[in-house]
Structure formats: C-alpha cells, structure tokens
Coordinates of C-alpha atoms in Angstrom, one line a residue:
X11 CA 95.5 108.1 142.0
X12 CA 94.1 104.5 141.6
X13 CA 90.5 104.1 140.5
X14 CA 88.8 101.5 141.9
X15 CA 85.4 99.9 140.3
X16 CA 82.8 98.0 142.1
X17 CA 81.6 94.7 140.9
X18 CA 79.5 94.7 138.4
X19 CA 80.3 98.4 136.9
X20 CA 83.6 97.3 135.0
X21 CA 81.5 96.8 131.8
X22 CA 80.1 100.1 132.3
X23 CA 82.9 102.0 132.9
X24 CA 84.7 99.9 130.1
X25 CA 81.9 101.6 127.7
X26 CA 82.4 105.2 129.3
X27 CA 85.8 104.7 128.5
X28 CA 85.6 103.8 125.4
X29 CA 83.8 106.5 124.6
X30 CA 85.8 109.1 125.9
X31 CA 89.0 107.9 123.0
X32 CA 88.7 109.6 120.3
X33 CA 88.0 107.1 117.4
X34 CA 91.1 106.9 114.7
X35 CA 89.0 105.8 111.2
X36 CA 90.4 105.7 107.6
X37 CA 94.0 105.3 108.7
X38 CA 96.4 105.2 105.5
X39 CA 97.7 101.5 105.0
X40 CA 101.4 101.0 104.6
X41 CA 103.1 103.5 102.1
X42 CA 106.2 102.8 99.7
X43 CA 107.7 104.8 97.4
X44 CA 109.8 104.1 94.7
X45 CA 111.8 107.5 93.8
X46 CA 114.8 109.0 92.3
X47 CA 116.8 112.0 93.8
X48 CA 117.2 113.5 90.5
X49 CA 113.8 113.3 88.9
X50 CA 111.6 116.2 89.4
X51 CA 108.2 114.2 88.5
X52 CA 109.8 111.8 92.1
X53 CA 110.5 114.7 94.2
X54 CA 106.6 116.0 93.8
X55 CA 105.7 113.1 95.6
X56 CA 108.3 113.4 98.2
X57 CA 107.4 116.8 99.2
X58 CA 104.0 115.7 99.4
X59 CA 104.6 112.9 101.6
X60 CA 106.5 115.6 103.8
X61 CA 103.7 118.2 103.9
X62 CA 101.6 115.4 105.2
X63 CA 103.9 113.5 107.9
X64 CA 103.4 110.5 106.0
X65 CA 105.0 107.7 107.8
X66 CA 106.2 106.0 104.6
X67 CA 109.3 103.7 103.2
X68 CA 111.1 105.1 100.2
X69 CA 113.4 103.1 98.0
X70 CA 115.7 104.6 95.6
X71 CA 115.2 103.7 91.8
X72 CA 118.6 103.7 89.4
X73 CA 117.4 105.5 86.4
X74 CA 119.9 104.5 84.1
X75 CA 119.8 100.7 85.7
X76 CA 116.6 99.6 86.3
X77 CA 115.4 96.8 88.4
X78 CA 114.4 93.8 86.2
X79 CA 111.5 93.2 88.9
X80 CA 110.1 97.0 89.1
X81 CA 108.1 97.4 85.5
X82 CA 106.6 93.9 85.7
X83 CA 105.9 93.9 89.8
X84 CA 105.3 98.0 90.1
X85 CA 104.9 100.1 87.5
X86 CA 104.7 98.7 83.6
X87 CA 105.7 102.8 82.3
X88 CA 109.1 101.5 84.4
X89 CA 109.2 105.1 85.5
X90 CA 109.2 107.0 89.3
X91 CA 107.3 108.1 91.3
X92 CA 105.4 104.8 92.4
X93 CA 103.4 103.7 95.0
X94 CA 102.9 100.3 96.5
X95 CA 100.0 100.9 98.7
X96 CA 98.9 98.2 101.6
X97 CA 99.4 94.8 101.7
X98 CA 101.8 93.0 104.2
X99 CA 105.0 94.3 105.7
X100 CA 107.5 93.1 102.9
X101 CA 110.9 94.5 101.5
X102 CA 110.7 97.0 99.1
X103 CA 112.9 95.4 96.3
X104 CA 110.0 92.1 97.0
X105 CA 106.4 94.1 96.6
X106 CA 103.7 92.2 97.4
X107 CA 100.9 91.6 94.7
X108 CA 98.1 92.0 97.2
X109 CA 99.4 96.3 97.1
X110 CA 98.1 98.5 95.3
X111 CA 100.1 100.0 92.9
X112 CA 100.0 104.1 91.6
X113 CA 101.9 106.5 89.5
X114 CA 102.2 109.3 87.9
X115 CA 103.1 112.1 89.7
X116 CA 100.4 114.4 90.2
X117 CA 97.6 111.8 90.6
X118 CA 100.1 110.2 93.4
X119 CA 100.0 114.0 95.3
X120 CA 96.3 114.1 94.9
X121 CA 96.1 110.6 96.7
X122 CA 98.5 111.5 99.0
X123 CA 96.3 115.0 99.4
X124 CA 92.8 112.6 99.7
X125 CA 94.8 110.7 102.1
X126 CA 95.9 113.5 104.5
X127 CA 93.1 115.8 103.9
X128 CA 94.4 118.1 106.6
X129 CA 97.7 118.8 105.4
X130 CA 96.6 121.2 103.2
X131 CA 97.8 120.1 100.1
X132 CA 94.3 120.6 98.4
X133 CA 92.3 123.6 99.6
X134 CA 89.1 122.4 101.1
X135 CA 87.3 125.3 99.0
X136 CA 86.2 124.8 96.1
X137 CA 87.4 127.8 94.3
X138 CA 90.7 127.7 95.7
X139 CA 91.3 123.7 94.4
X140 CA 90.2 125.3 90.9
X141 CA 92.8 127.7 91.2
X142 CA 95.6 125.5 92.5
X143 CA 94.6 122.8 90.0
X144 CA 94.9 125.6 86.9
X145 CA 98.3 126.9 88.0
X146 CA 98.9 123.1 87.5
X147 CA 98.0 123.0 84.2
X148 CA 99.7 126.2 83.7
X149 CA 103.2 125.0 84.9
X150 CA 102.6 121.4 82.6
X151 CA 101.4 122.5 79.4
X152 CA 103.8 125.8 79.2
X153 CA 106.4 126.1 82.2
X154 CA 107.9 122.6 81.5
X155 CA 107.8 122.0 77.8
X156 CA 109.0 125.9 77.3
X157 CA 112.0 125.4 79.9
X158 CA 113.2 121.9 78.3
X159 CA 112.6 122.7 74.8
X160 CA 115.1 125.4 75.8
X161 CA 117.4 123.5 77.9
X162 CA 117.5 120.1 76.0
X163 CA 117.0 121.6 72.1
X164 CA 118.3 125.2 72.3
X165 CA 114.5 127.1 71.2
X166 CA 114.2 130.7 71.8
X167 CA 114.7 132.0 75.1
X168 CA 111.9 134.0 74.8
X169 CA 109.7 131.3 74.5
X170 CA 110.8 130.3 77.9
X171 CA 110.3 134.0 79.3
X172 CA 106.6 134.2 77.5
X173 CA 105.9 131.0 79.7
X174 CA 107.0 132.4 82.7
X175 CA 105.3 135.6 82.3
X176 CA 102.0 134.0 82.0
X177 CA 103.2 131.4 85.4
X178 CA 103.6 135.0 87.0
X179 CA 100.5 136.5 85.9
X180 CA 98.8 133.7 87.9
X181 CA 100.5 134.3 91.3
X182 CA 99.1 137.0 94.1
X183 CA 100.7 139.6 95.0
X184 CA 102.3 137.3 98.2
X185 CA 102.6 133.9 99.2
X186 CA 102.2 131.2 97.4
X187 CA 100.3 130.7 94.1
X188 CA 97.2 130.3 96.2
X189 CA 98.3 131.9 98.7
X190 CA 98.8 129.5 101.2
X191 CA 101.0 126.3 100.0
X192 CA 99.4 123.3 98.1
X193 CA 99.5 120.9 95.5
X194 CA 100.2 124.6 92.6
X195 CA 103.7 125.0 94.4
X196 CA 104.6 121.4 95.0
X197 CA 103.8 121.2 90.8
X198 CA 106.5 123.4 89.8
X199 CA 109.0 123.5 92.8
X200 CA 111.0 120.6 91.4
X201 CA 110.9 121.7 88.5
X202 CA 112.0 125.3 89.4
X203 CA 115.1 123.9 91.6
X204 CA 116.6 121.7 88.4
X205 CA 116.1 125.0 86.5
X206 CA 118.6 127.2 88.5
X207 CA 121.2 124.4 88.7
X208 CA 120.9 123.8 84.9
X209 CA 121.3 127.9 84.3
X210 CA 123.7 128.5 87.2
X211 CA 125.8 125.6 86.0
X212 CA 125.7 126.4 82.1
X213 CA 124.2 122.8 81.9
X214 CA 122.0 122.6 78.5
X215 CA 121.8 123.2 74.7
X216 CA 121.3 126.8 74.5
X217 CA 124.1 128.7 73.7
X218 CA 127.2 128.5 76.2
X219 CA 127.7 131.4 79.0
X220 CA 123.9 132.4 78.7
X221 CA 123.2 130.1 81.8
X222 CA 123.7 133.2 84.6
X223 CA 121.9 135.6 82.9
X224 CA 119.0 133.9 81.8
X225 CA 118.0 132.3 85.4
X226 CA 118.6 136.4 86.7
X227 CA 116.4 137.7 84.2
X228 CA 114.0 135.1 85.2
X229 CA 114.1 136.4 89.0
X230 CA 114.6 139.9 88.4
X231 CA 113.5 142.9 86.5
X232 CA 109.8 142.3 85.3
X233 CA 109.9 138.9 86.6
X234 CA 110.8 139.9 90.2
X235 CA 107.1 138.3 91.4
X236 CA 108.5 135.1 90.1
X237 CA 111.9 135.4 91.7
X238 CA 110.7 136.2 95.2
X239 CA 108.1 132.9 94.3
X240 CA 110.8 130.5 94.6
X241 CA 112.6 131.7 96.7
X242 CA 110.1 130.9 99.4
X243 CA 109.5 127.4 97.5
X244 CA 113.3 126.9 98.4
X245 CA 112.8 127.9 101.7
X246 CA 110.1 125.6 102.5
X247 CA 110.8 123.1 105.1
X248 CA 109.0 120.1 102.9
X249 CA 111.2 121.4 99.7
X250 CA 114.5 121.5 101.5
X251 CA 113.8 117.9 103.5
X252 CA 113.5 116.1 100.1
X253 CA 115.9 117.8 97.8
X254 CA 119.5 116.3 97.8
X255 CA 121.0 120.3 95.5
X256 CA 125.0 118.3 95.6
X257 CA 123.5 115.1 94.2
X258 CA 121.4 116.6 91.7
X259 CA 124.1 118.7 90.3
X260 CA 126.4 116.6 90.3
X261 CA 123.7 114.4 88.3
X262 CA 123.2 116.6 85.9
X263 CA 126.7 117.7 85.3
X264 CA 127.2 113.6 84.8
X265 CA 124.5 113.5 82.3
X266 CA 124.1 116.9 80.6
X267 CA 127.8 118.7 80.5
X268 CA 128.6 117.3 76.8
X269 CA 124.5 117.8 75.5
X270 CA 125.9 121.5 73.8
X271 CA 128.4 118.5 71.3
X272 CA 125.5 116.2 70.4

C-alpha cells in the first residue's frame, strides 16, 4: 500500500520515521587478522571472531617465512595473532598506518569480547568474568608450560597430570568452565586440540609409544571431568569452523617427528 503525505508534513513524517529505526552506534571499524593455522595463540582469536560473527579479513602468516613488511608495518614481536583495526579499505599484505594495530592473544579476545559485548565471550557478571579470567590464568601459568615442558623437553608426566588435575578442579560439574562458553574455554581449546594430535600421533620428546596412553589417562579414569570438557570444546561450532585437524597434523608431523633425535 502506497502512503501518501500532504504538503508540508514530509519533514514530519521524515522525523517520525527516523525515529521509529533503531539507531546502530559503536559499529566495529574494519577487522584484519593476521593468523596461522597451526598456532594455537592465532586460533584463540579466530574462535573469537567466530563466537562473535565478526565480519573480518584474515590473512595467513608463514611462520617459518615471514613477511619482510609484517614486524615493521604490524606487529614488531613479528608473531600472530594481529590485528589491523580501521583505517581505509586496503590489501592485507599493504596495511595502512592510519590502523590500529593489536596483539597478543588474549588481549585481542578481550577486544574482540569489548567489541561484541553480546556474544558472550565475557560474562556480563562480575563474578562470573572473575571466574573465567582465573581458569585463564590457570590454563597459562600451569596447563601450557606443564604440557610443553613435557612434549618439547621430555619432564615428568606427572607434572603434566598435577596441572591438569588442578585445570579440572576448576570446572563444574557440566558445561563449560563457567558454565556457559566464554573467553576460559576459548583459552585452552587450542591448546587442548594440538595436545591430542601431538599424543595420538606420538609427536614429542617424551619417551616413544607413551603418546596413546597418556592423552587416555588424561580423558579417562580420575580425569573423566576433563575428558568430557573437551570433548564438547571440539564439538563447538566456533572451535570446529576455525580449526584445519589435517593441516595441523600434518604441521606438526613436518616439524616435530625427528624432536625425540635432537
């Protein structure tokens, strides 16, 4: 049906229009990512980014061959994650100085989380971002250095198991280590994945054949909590989107399947 306006009311309605559309403020300027499939620290970021719906352009950093332009035009550590924030339209191998740039991964997920404040990625309650941001510093300062000291220098096992017994003594008794999903799972999720293709692939410098049974005694048995854990971080639509498992194996199989002779 056509509407028809009288002379002299088109401002009017024009106002009573205007205020009828819902206002859009605070919309995130343009997004670029510089990543690496195989980097766990890059794949935080992505899953991020895919909790959120981030429209967003991603561009795919060699690790072992580095852009000459990417330290001095994006980040100076010359590591991934990255973000070029704003600025003009330009191609991702020619960022623009008038972008802003970010790293580190879990200060890119918080901005991506400040962002999008209604993906969820930080609880709006108080007590709840406490929580998610101690299982953070839970899985940094014991899950990680405990799983590579045993993976890249052959320590104790049972270092490794003592971390993820106390990892486990943080989750509920379901869901998610908050409960719902936030910024706690998207910390260790990467992290976990790279884990069960080192073990399952005997990739690392603990003793050969130990692989298989160490990732099952991490998921079963007294750490059953922890098995069940990631297996709904696997199942995770966000997790699955942004994590190439034939790529990063066969990454890892490149890079770590002589580390036992060095």
């Amino acid at each position: 049906m056509a509407l028809y306006i009288r002379p002299g009311q088109a401002a009017i309605a024009l106002r009573a229009l205007s205020s009828a559309i819902p206002r859009v403020t605070n919309m995130p300027e343009r997004i670029t990512l510089y990543s690496a499939k195989i980097c766990p620290f890059a794949q935080r970021t992505e899953i991020a980014l895919a909790e959120a719906k981030a429209q967003y352009t991603r561009y795919e950093i060699d690790l072992q061959n580095k852009p000459e332009w990417y330290a001095p035009k994006v980040n100076p550590a010359s590591k991934v994650p990255a973000i070029a924030y704003g600025g003009p339209e330009v191609p991702p191998d020619q960022p623009s100085p008038e972008s802003v740039k970010l790293a580190e991964s879990l200060v890119l997920v918080e901005f991506v989380a400040d962002l999008f404040p209604d993906a969820g990625i930080l609880p709006k309650d108080a007590v709840k971002r406490a929580q998610a941001r101690f299982f953070i510093e839970a899985v940094s300062s014991k899950f990680i250095p405990s799983w590579y000291a045993f993976f890249l220098r052959g320590a104790p096992v049972e270092d490794f198991y003592a971390a993820l017994e106390y990892v486990q003594s943080l989750l509920p008794a379901q869901g998610f280590a908050i409960g719902e999903f936030s910024a706690a799972d998207i910390a260790i999720a990467p992290f976990a994945a790279r884990t069960r293709i080192s073990l399952l692939n005997e990739l690392g410098k603990y003793p050969e054949g130990t692989g298989k049974k160490v990732w099952e005694t991490a998921t079963t048995g007294k750490f059953a909590r922890f098995g069940k854990y990631v297996d709904d971080l696997f199942a995770r639509e966000s997790f699955k989107e942004t994590f190439d498992e034939a790529y990063v194996t066969e990454a890892f199989k490149k890079r770590f399947e002589n580390l036992r002779s060095q």
